[in-house]
Coordinates of N, CA and C in Angstrom, one line a residue:
X53 N 35.4 86.4 46.8 CA 34.7 85.3 46.3 C 35.0 85.1 44.8
X54 N 35.3 83.9 44.4 CA 35.6 83.6 43.0 C 34.3 83.2 42.2
X55 N 34.2 83.8 41.1 CA 33.1 83.6 40.2 C 33.0 82.1 39.8
X56 N 31.8 81.5 39.8 CA 31.7 80.1 39.4 C 32.3 79.7 38.1
X57 N 32.3 80.6 37.1 CA 32.8 80.4 35.8 C 34.4 80.3 35.8
X58 N 35.0 80.9 36.8 CA 36.4 80.8 37.0 C 36.8 79.5 37.6
X59 N 35.9 79.0 38.5 CA 36.2 77.7 39.1 C 35.9 76.5 38.2
X60 N 34.9 76.7 37.3 CA 34.6 75.6 36.3 C 34.5 76.2 34.9
X61 N 35.7 76.3 34.3 CA 35.7 76.9 32.9 C 34.9 76.2 31.9
X62 N 34.4 76.9 30.9 CA 33.6 76.3 29.8 C 34.5 75.6 28.8
X63 N 35.8 76.1 28.7 CA 36.7 75.5 27.8 C 37.9 75.0 28.6
X64 N 38.6 74.0 28.2 CA 39.8 73.5 28.9 C 41.0 74.5 28.9
X65 N 41.4 74.9 30.0 CA 42.6 75.8 30.2 C 43.5 75.3 31.3
X66 N 44.8 75.3 30.9 CA 45.8 74.9 31.9 C 46.8 76.1 32.0
X67 N 47.1 76.6 33.2 CA 48.1 77.5 33.4 C 49.4 76.7 33.7
X68 N 50.5 77.0 33.0 CA 51.7 76.1 33.2 C 52.9 77.0 33.6
X69 N 53.8 76.3 34.3 CA 55.1 76.9 34.5 C 56.1 75.9 33.9
X70 N 56.5 76.1 32.6 CA 57.3 75.2 31.9 C 58.7 75.9 31.8
X71 N 59.7 75.2 32.4 CA 61.1 75.7 32.5 C 61.1 77.1 33.1
X72 N 60.3 77.3 34.1 CA 60.3 78.6 34.8 C 59.6 79.7 34.1
X73 N 59.0 79.4 33.0 CA 58.2 80.5 32.3 C 56.7 80.2 32.4
X74 N 55.9 81.2 32.7 CA 54.5 81.0 32.8 C 53.9 81.0 31.4
X75 N 52.9 80.1 31.2 CA 52.3 80.0 29.8 C 50.9 79.4 30.0
X76 N 50.2 79.4 28.9 CA 48.8 78.9 29.0 C 48.7 77.9 27.8
X77 N 48.0 76.8 28.2 CA 47.7 75.7 27.2 C 46.2 75.6 27.2
X78 N 45.5 75.7 26.1 CA 44.1 75.8 26.1 C 43.5 75.1 24.9
X79 N 42.3 74.7 25.0 CA 41.5 74.1 23.9 C 40.3 74.9 23.6
X80 N 39.7 74.7 22.4 CA 38.5 75.4 22.0 C 37.3 74.5 22.0
X81 N 37.5 73.2 22.3 CA 36.4 72.2 22.3 C 35.9 71.9 23.7
X82 N 34.8 72.4 24.1 CA 34.3 72.2 25.5 C 34.1 70.7 25.8
X83 N 33.9 69.9 24.8 CA 33.6 68.5 25.1 C 34.8 67.8 25.7
X84 N 36.0 68.4 25.6 CA 37.2 67.8 26.2 C 37.1 67.8 27.7
X85 N 36.3 68.7 28.3 CA 36.1 68.7 29.7 C 35.1 67.6 30.2
X86 N 34.2 67.1 29.4 CA 33.2 66.3 29.9 C 33.1 64.9 29.2
X87 N 33.7 64.8 28.0 CA 33.5 63.5 27.2 C 34.9 62.9 27.0
X88 N 35.2 61.8 27.7 CA 36.5 61.2 27.5 C 36.8 60.7 26.1
X89 N 35.7 60.4 25.3 CA 35.9 60.0 24.0 C 36.6 61.0 23.1
X90 N 36.4 62.3 23.4 CA 37.1 63.3 22.6 C 38.6 63.4 22.9
X91 N 39.1 62.6 23.8 CA 40.5 62.7 24.1 C 41.3 61.7 23.2
X92 N 40.8 61.2 22.2 CA 41.5 60.4 21.2 C 42.5 61.2 20.4
X93 N 42.0 62.1 19.6 CA 42.8 63.1 18.9 C 42.1 64.5 19.0
X94 N 42.8 65.4 19.5 CA 42.2 66.8 19.8 C 43.3 67.8 19.6
X95 N 42.9 69.1 19.6 CA 43.8 70.2 19.4 C 43.9 71.0 20.6
X96 N 45.1 71.5 20.9 CA 45.4 72.4 22.0 C 46.2 73.6 21.4
X97 N 46.2 74.7 22.1 CA 47.0 75.8 21.7 C 47.9 76.2 22.9
X98 N 49.1 76.6 22.5 CA 50.1 77.0 23.5 C 50.6 78.4 23.3
X99 N 50.6 79.2 24.4 CA 51.1 80.5 24.3 C 51.9 80.8 25.5
X100 N 53.1 81.4 25.3 CA 53.9 81.7 26.5 C 54.2 83.2 26.6
X101 N 53.9 84.0 25.7 CA 54.0 85.4 25.8 C 55.5 86.0 25.6
X102 N 56.4 85.1 25.3 CA 57.8 85.5 25.1 C 58.0 86.1 23.7
X103 N 59.0 86.9 23.6 CA 59.3 87.6 22.3 C 59.6 86.6 21.2
X104 N 60.2 85.4 21.5 CA 60.5 84.5 20.4 C 59.3 83.8 19.9
X105 N 58.2 83.8 20.6 CA 56.9 83.2 20.1 C 56.1 84.3 19.4
X106 N 56.0 84.3 18.1 CA 55.3 85.3 17.4 C 53.8 85.0 17.2
X107 N 53.4 83.7 17.3 CA 52.0 83.4 17.3 C 51.7 82.2 18.1
X108 N 50.5 82.0 18.5 CA 50.1 80.8 19.3 C 50.4 79.5 18.6
X109 N 51.0 78.6 19.2 CA 51.3 77.3 18.6 C 50.0 76.4 18.6
X110 N 49.7 75.8 17.5 CA 48.6 74.9 17.4 C 49.1 73.5 17.4
X111 N 48.7 72.8 18.5 CA 49.2 71.4 18.7 C 48.1 70.4 18.5
X112 N 48.4 69.3 17.9 CA 47.5 68.2 17.7 C 48.0 67.1 18.6
X113 N 47.1 66.6 19.5 CA 47.5 65.6 20.5 C 46.8 64.3 20.1
X114 N 47.5 63.2 20.0 CA 47.0 61.9 19.7 C 47.3 61.0 20.9
X115 N 46.3 60.6 21.7 CA 46.5 59.8 22.9 C 46.5 58.3 22.6
X116 N 46.3 57.9 21.4 CA 46.2 56.5 21.1 C 47.3 56.1 20.1
X117 N 48.4 56.8 20.1 CA 49.5 56.4 19.3 C 50.1 55.1 19.8
X118 N 50.8 54.4 19.0 CA 51.3 53.1 19.4 C 52.8 53.1 19.4
X119 N 53.4 52.5 20.5 CA 54.8 52.5 20.7 C 55.5 51.8 19.6
X120 N 54.9 50.9 18.9 CA 55.6 50.1 17.9 C 55.7 50.9 16.6
X121 N 55.0 52.1 16.5 CA 55.1 53.0 15.3 C 56.4 53.8 15.4
X122 N 57.0 53.9 16.6 CA 58.2 54.7 16.7 C 59.4 54.1 16.0
X123 N 60.4 54.9 15.6 CA 61.6 54.4 14.9 C 62.4 53.7 16.0
X124 N 62.5 52.4 15.9 CA 63.2 51.6 16.9 C 64.8 51.6 16.7
X125 N 65.2 52.1 15.5 CA 66.7 52.2 15.3 C 67.4 53.3 16.0
X126 N 66.7 54.3 16.5 CA 67.3 55.4 17.2 C 67.4 55.2 18.6
X127 N 68.5 55.6 19.2 CA 68.7 55.5 20.7 C 67.8 56.6 21.3
X128 N 67.0 56.2 22.3 CA 66.1 57.2 22.9 C 66.8 58.3 23.7
X129 N 68.1 58.1 24.0 CA 68.8 59.2 24.7 C 69.6 60.1 23.8
X130 N 69.5 59.8 22.5 CA 70.2 60.6 21.5 C 69.6 62.0 21.4
X131 N 70.4 63.0 21.0 CA 69.9 64.4 20.9 C 68.7 64.6 20.0
X132 N 68.6 63.7 19.0 CA 67.4 63.8 18.1 C 66.1 63.4 18.8
X133 N 66.2 62.7 20.0 CA 65.0 62.3 20.7 C 64.6 63.2 21.8
X134 N 65.3 64.3 21.9 CA 65.0 65.3 23.0 C 63.6 65.9 22.7
X135 N 62.8 66.0 23.7 CA 61.4 66.5 23.6 C 61.2 67.8 24.3
X136 N 60.4 68.7 23.7 CA 60.2 70.0 24.3 C 59.5 69.8 25.7
X137 N 59.7 70.7 26.6 CA 59.1 70.7 27.9 C 57.6 70.7 27.9
X138 N 57.0 71.5 27.0 CA 55.6 71.5 26.9 C 55.0 70.2 26.5
X139 N 55.7 69.4 25.7 CA 55.2 68.0 25.4 C 55.3 67.2 26.6
X140 N 56.3 67.3 27.4 CA 56.4 66.5 28.6 C 55.3 66.9 29.6
X141 N 55.0 68.2 29.7 CA 53.9 68.7 30.5 C 52.6 68.1 30.1
X142 N 52.3 68.0 28.8 CA 51.1 67.4 28.2 C 51.0 65.9 28.6
X143 N 52.2 65.3 28.6 CA 52.2 63.8 28.9 C 52.0 63.5 30.4
X144 N 52.0 64.6 31.2 CA 51.6 64.3 32.6 C 50.1 64.1 32.8
X145 N 49.4 64.6 31.8 CA 47.9 64.3 31.8 C 47.6 63.1 30.9
X146 N 48.2 63.1 29.7 CA 48.0 62.1 28.7 C 49.3 61.3 28.5
X147 N 49.6 60.3 29.3 CA 50.8 59.6 29.2 C 50.9 58.9 27.8
X148 N 52.1 59.0 27.2 CA 52.3 58.3 25.9 C 51.7 59.0 24.7
X149 N 51.1 60.2 24.9 CA 50.5 60.9 23.8 C 51.6 61.4 22.8
X150 N 51.3 61.4 21.6 CA 52.2 62.1 20.6 C 51.7 63.5 20.4
X151 N 52.6 64.4 20.1 CA 52.2 65.8 19.9 C 52.8 66.3 18.6
X152 N 51.9 66.7 17.7 CA 52.3 67.3 16.4 C 52.2 68.8 16.6
X153 N 53.3 69.5 16.2 CA 53.4 70.9 16.3 C 52.8 71.6 15.0
X154 N 52.4 70.9 14.0 CA 51.7 71.4 12.8 C 52.5 72.5 12.1
X155 N 53.8 72.3 11.9 CA 54.6 73.2 11.2 C 55.3 74.2 12.0
X156 N 54.9 74.4 13.3 CA 55.6 75.3 14.1 C 56.8 74.7 14.7
X157 N 57.9 75.4 14.8 CA 59.1 74.9 15.4 C 58.9 74.7 16.9
X158 N 59.1 73.5 17.5 CA 58.9 73.2 18.9 C 59.8 74.2 19.8
X159 N 59.3 74.5 20.9 CA 60.0 75.4 21.9 C 60.7 74.5 22.8
X160 N 62.0 74.7 23.0 CA 62.8 73.9 24.0 C 63.1 74.8 25.2

């Protein structure tokens, strides 16, 4: 039997398999589970347990970014537009969200 707290966590937690590696994406704000208004700008943390990751990545997610704020001069298929897999995983829940890595080098 699974404990009720494991079925309904108090904090948002997602177990991910990104590019074949298991990782965890989590938040520290419990309101993210119950109040859709907190999904405007919020923070998540990403940890994959691999040697190259020396500390948990602190990500800021903005779900109300605007497509017209993007640089229109760059070709979206150019190498400079390549997005990390974890960002693409986040966008499966929050389509069109922008992800700030807050000074951490993104993991590809």
